[in-house]
Tab-separated table of C-alpha atoms in Angstrom:
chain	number	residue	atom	x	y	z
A	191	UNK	CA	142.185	119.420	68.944
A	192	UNK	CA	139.270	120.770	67.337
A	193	UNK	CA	135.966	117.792	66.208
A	194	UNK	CA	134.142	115.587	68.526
A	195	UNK	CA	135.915	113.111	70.503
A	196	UNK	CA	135.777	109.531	69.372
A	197	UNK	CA	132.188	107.443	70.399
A	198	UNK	CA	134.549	104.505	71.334
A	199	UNK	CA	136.624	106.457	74.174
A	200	UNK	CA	133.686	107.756	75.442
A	201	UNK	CA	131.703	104.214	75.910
A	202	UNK	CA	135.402	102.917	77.550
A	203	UNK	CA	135.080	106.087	80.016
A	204	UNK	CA	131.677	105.312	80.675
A	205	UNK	CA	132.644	101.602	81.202
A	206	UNK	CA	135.158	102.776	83.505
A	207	UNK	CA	132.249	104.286	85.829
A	208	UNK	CA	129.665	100.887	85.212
A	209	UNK	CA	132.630	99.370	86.574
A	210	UNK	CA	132.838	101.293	90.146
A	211	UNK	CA	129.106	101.244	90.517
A	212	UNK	CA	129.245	97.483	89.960
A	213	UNK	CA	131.653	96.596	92.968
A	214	UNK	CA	129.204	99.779	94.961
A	215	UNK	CA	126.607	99.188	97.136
A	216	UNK	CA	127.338	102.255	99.486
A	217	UNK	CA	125.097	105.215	98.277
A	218	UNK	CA	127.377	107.968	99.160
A	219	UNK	CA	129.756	106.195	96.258
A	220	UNK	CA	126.904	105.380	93.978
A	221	UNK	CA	125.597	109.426	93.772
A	222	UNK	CA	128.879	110.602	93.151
A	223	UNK	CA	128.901	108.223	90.003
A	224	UNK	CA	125.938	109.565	89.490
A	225	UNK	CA	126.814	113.403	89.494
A	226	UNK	CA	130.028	112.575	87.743
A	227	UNK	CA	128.323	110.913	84.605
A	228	UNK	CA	125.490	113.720	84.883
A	229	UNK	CA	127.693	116.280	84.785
A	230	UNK	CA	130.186	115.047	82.423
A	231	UNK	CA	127.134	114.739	80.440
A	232	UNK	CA	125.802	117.567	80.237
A	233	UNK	CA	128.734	119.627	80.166
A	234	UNK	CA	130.415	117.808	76.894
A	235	UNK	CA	127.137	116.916	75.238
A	236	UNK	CA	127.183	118.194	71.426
A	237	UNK	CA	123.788	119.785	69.192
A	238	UNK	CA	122.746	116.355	68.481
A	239	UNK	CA	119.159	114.603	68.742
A	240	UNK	CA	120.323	112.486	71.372
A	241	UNK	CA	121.856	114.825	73.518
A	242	UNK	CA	119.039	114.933	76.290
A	243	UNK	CA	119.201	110.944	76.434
A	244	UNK	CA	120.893	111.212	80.115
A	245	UNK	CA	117.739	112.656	81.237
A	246	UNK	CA	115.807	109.511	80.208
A	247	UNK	CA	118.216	106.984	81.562
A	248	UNK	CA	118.449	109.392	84.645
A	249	UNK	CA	114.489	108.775	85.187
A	250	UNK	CA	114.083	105.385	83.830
A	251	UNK	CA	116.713	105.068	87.076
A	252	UNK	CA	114.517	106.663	89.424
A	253	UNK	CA	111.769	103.981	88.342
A	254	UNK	CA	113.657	100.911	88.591
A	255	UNK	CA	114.954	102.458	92.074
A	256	UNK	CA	111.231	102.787	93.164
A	257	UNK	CA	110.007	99.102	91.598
A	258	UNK	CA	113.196	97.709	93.684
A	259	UNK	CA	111.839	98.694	97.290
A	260	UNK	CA	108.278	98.114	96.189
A	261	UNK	CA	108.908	94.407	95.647
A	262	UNK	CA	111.007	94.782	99.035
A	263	UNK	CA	108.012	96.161	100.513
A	264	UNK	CA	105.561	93.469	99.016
A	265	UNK	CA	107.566	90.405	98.655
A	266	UNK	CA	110.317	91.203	101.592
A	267	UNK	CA	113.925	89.933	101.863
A	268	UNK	CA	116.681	90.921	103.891
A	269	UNK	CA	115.427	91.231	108.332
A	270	UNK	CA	116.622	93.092	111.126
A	271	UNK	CA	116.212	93.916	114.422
A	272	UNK	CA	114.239	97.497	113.881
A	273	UNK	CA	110.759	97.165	112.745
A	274	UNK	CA	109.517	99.890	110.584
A	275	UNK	CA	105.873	98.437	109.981
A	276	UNK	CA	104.297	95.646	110.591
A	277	UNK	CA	101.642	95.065	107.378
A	278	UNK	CA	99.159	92.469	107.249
A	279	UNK	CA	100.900	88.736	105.873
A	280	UNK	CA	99.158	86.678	103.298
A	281	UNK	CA	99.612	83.288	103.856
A	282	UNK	CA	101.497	80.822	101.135
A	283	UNK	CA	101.407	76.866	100.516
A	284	UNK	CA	104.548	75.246	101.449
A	285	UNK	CA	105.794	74.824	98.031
A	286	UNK	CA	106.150	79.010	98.059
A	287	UNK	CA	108.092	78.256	101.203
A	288	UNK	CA	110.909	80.914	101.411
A	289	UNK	CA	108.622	83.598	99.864
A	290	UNK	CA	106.281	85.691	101.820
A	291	UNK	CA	103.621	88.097	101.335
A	292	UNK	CA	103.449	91.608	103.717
A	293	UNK	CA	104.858	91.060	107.121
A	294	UNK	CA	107.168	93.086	108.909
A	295	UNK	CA	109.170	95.989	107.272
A	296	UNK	CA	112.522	96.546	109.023
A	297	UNK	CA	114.678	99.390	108.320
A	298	UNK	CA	118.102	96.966	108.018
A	299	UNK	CA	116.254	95.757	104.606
A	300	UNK	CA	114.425	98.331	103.000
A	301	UNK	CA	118.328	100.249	103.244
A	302	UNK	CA	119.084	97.158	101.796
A	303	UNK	CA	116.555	97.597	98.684
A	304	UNK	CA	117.493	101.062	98.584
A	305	UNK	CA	121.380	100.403	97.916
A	306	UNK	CA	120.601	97.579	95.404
A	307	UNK	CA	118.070	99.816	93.664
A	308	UNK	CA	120.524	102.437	93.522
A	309	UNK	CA	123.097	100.080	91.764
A	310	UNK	CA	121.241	99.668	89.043
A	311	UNK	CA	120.423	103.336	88.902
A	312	UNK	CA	123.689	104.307	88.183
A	313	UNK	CA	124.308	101.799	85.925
A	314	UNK	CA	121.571	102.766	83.970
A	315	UNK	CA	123.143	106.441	84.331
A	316	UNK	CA	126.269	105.542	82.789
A	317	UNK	CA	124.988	104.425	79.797
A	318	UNK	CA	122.710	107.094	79.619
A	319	UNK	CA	125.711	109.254	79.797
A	320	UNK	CA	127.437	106.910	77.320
A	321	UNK	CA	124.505	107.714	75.112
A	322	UNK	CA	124.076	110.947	75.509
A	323	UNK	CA	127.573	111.841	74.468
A	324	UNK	CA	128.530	109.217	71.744
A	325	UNK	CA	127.791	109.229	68.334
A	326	UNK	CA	126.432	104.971	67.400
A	327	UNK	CA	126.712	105.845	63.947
A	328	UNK	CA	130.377	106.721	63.816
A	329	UNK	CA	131.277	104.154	66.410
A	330	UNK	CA	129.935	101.555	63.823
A	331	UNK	CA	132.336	103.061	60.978
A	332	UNK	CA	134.947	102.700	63.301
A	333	UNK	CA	134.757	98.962	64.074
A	334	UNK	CA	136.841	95.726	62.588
A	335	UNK	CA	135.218	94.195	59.499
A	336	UNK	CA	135.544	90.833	60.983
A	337	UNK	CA	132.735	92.494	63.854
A	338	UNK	CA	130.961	93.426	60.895
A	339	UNK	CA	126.792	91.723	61.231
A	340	UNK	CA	127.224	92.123	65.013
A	341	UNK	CA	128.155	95.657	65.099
A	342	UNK	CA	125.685	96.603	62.957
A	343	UNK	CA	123.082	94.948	65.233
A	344	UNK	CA	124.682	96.178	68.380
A	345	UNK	CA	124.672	99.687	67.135
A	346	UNK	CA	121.267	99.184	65.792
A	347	UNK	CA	120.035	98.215	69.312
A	348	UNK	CA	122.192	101.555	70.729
A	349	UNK	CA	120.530	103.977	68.668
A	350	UNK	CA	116.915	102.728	70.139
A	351	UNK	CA	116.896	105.309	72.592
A	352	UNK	CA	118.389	108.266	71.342
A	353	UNK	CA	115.676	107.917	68.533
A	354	UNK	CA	112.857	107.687	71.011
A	355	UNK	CA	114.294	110.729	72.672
A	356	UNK	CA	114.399	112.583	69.803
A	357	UNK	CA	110.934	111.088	68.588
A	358	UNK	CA	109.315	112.229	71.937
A	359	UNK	CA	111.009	115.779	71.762
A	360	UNK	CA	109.839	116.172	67.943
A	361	UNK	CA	106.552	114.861	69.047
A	362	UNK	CA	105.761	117.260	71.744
A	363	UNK	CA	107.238	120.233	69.867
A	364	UNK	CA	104.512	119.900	66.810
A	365	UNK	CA	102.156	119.333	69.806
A	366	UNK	CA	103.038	122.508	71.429
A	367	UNK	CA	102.962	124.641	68.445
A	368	UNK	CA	99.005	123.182	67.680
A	369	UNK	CA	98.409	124.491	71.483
A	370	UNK	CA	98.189	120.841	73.019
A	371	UNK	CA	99.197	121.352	76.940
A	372	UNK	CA	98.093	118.290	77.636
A	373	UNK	CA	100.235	116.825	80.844
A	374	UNK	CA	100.175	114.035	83.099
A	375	UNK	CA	99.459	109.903	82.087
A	376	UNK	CA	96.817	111.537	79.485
A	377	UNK	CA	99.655	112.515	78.030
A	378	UNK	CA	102.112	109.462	77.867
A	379	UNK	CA	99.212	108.027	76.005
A	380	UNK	CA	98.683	111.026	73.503
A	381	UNK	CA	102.277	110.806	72.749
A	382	UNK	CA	102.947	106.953	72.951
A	383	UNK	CA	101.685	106.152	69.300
A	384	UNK	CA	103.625	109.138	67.345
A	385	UNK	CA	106.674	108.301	69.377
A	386	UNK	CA	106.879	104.871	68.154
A	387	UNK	CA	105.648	105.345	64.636
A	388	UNK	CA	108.350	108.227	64.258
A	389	UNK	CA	111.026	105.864	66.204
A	390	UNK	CA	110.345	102.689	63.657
A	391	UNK	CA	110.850	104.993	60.751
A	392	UNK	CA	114.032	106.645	62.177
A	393	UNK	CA	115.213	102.752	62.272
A	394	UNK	CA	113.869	101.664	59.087
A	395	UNK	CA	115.796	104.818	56.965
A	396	UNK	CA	118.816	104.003	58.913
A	397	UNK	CA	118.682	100.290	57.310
A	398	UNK	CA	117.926	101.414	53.874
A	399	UNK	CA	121.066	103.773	54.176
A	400	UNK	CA	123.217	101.126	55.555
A	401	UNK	CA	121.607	98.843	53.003
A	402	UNK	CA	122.858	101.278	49.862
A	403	UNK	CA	125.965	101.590	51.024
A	404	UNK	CA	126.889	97.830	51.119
A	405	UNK	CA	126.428	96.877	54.280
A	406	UNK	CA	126.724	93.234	54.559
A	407	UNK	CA	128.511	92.349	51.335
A	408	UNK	CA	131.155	90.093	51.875
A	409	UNK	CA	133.527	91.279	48.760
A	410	UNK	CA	133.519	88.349	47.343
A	411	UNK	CA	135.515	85.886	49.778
A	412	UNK	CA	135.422	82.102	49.462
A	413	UNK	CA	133.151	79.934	51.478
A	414	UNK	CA	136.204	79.120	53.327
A	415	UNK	CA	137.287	81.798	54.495
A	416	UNK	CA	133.870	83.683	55.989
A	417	UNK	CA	133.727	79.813	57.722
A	418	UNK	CA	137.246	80.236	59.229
A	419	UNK	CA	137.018	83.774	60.450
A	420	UNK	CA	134.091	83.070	61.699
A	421	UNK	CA	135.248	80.219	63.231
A	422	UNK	CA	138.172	82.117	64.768
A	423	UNK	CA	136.482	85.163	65.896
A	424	UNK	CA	133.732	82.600	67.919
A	425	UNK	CA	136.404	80.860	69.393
A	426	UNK	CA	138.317	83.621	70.235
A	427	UNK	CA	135.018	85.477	72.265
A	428	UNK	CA	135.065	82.084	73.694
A	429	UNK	CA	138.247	81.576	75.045
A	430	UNK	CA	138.238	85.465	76.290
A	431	UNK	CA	134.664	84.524	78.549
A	432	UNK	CA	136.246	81.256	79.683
A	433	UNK	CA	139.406	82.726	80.700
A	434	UNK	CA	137.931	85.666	82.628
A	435	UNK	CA	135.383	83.673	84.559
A	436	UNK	CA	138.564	81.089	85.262
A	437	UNK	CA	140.591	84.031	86.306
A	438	UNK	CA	137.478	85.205	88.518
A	439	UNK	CA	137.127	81.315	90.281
A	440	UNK	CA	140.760	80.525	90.432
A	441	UNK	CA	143.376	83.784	90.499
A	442	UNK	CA	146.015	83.086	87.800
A	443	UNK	CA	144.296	79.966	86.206
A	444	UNK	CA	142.577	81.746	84.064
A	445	UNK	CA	146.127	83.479	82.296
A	446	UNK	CA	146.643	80.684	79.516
A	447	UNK	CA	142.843	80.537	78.127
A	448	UNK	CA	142.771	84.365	78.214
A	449	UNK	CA	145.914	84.171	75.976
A	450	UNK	CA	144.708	81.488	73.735
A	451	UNK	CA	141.358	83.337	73.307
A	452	UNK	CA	143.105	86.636	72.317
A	453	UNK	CA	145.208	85.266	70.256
A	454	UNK	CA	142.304	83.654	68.473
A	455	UNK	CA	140.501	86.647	68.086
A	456	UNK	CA	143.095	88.834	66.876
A	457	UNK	CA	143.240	86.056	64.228
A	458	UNK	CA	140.068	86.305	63.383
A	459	UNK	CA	140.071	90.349	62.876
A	460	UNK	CA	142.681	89.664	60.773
A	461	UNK	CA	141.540	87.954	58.451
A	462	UNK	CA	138.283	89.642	58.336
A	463	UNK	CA	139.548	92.585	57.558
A	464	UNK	CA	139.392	91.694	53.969
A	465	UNK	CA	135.725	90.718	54.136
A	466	UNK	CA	134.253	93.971	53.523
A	467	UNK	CA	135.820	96.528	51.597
A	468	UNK	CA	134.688	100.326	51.950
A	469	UNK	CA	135.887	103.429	51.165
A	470	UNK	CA	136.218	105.921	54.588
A	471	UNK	CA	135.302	109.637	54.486
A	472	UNK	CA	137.362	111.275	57.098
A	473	UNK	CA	138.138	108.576	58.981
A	474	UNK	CA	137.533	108.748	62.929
A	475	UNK	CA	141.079	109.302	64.340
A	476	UNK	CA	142.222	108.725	67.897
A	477	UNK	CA	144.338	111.186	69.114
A	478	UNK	CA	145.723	112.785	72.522
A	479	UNK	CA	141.993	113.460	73.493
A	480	UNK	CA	140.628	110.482	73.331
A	481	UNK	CA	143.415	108.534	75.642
A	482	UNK	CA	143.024	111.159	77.993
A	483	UNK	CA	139.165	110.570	77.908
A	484	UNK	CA	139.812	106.733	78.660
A	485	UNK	CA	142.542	107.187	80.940
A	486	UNK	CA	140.381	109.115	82.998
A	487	UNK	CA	137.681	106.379	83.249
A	488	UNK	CA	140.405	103.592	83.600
A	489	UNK	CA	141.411	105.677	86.785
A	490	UNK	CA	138.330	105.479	88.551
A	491	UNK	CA	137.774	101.789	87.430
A	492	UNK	CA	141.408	101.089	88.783
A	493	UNK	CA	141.240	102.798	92.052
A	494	UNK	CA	137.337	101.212	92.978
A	495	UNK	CA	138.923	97.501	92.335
A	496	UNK	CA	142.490	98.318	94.262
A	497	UNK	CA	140.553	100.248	97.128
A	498	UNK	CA	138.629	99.251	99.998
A	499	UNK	CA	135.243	97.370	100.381
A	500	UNK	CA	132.704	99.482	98.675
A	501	UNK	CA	129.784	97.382	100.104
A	502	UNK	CA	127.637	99.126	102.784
A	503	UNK	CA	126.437	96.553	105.805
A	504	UNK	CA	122.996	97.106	106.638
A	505	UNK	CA	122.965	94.522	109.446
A	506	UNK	CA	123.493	96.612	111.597
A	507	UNK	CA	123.021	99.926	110.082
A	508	UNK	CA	126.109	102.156	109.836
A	509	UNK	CA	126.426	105.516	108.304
A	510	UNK	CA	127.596	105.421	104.756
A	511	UNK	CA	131.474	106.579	104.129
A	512	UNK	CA	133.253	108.139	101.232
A	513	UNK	CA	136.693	106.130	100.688
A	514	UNK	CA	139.136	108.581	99.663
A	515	UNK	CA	140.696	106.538	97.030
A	516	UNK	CA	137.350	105.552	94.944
A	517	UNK	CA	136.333	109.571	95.617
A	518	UNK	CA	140.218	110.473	93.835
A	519	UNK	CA	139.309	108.114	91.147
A	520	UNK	CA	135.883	109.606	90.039
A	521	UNK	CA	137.098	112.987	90.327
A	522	UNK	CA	140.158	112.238	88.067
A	523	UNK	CA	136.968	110.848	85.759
A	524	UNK	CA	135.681	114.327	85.465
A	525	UNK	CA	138.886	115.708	83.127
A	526	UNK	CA	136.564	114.910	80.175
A	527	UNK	CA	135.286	118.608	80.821
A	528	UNK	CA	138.579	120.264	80.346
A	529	UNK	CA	139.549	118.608	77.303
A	530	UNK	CA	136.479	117.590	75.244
A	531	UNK	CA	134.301	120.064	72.548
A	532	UNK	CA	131.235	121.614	75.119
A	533	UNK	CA	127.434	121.760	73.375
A	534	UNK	CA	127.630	124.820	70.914
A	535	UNK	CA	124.997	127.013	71.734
């Protein structure tokens, strides 16, 4: 029981919550995803350099939230019956027909911007959160071979903003101790150029140690087989997005071409499980932890897809609810506290 628990389950929890906020438009739902994945968090984080990454996801949330009802404000969208404000219209050609400038600000839509805005919020939270508490460098040890160039460039991409959080913190630590106090936008600026330049190098020693450890080798495999596991693995990704958009548009359609496309893909991390052939040092295991982890996630995903309407009507306005079933769910998604390794002091 003792160790970190494994990156992967905690990405599938977070998953679990993306899912809920995604079918969520009602804001009383959406901010208890919200604590959840902020308190999970911060509760289970470990000493790492991107522990504080929920932070930055939590306020990159807040901006997208306020850029939302500004272009409500500005650009308009979804009427109503109760007028808020009445600003000053700009006049458009026809071809702009549909899209207006100013004019009256009802309360029906700017609720309406607020709940969408929110949305993505939380998303944004739960990958904060995903962040925050995953390691991307032992989720890439821990993935098939055949996954091998787009893993590394997937966990490449992940590790973008845990390094800039770290970057800024270093950054503004060696600033501190030199007696800068400078705050505000002068700041941002101040800071903008270190950030980056540390961030780049982060990224850059990361490829050189990927680089001298043979990543990318393909132990020696015929032409013919990289072509056919690459083949399979495409068409396996494929048939996976064809069958779950079918399933989507048509019910049980979409069974046979989900089938076909896992099939193919198991295929295809078959076989490229030979391509690259590394030695593991103490291997990432997944134990009783780690189920327990997804399971928890799975639970709230389960219950926000087999429970009631999670969409909040604005015309007309009604008081937001909390559905007992979705609320059972994301509580259940909180046992990651009881069983997961807290931040050591």
């Amino acid at each position: 029981m003792s160790g970190a628990v494994h990156p992967g389950a905690w990405w599938l929890w977070a998953l679990g919550l993306a899912v809920v906020a995604s079918r969520a438009t009602n804001p009383v739902v959406l901010g208890l995803v919200v604590a959840v994945a902020g308190f999970v968090a911060v509760t289970c984080r470990q000493d790492s350099p991107w522990a504080d990454s929920y932070g930055v996801f939590f306020k990159f949330g807040l901006a997208v939230l306020g850029v939302r009802v500004l272009f409500h404000v500005v650009l308009g969208g979804v009427d109503g019956p109760t007028v808020l404000l009445d600003l000053p219209e700009v006049p458009l050609p026809d071809w702009a027909r549909g899209i207006r400038l100013g004019g009256p600000l009802t309360a029906e839509g700017l609720v309406f911007a607020l709940c969408q805005g929110l949305q993505l919020a939380t998303l944004l939270c739960c990958v904060g959160a995903a962040n925050a508490l995953a390691n991307a460098k032992r989720l890439l040890r821990s993935l098939p071979a055949a996954l091998y160039e787009v893993s590394v460039a997937v966990v490449v991409a992940m590790t973008v903003a845990p390094q800039l959080v770290a970057s800024a913190r270093s950054v503004r630590r060696a600033r501190a101790l030199r007696g800068d106090v400078v705050r505000g936008v002068r700041a941002v600026k101040l800071l903008l150029a270190p950030v980056l330049e540390d961030a780049f190098e982060r990224s850059l020693v990361l490829a050189a140690a990927m680089d001298s450890r043979g990543y990318g080798r393909n132990a020696g495999l015929p032409t013919r087989t990289r072509v056919l596991t690459g083949f399979l693995v495409l068409g396996g990704l494929l048939g996976l997005c064809v069958g779950a958009y079918a399933l989507l548009d048509n019910g049980t359609a979409g069974f046979s071409m989900l089938a076909v496309g896992a099939a193919l893909a198991a295929a295809g991390l078959w076989t490229g499980s030979r391509r690259v052939r590394r030695s593991r040092y103490r291997p990432d295991t997944w134990g009783r932890r780690e189920a327990l982890v997804v399971a928890s996630g799975l639970v709230a995903a389960v219950t926000a897809v087999l429970g009631p309407d999670l969409v909040m009507p604005t015309v007309p306005l009604t008081a937001p609810d909390l559905p007992p079933l979705p609320a059972l769910g994301l509580l259940c998604a909180l046992a990651p506290v009881l069983i997961a390794d807290r931040k050591k002091p």
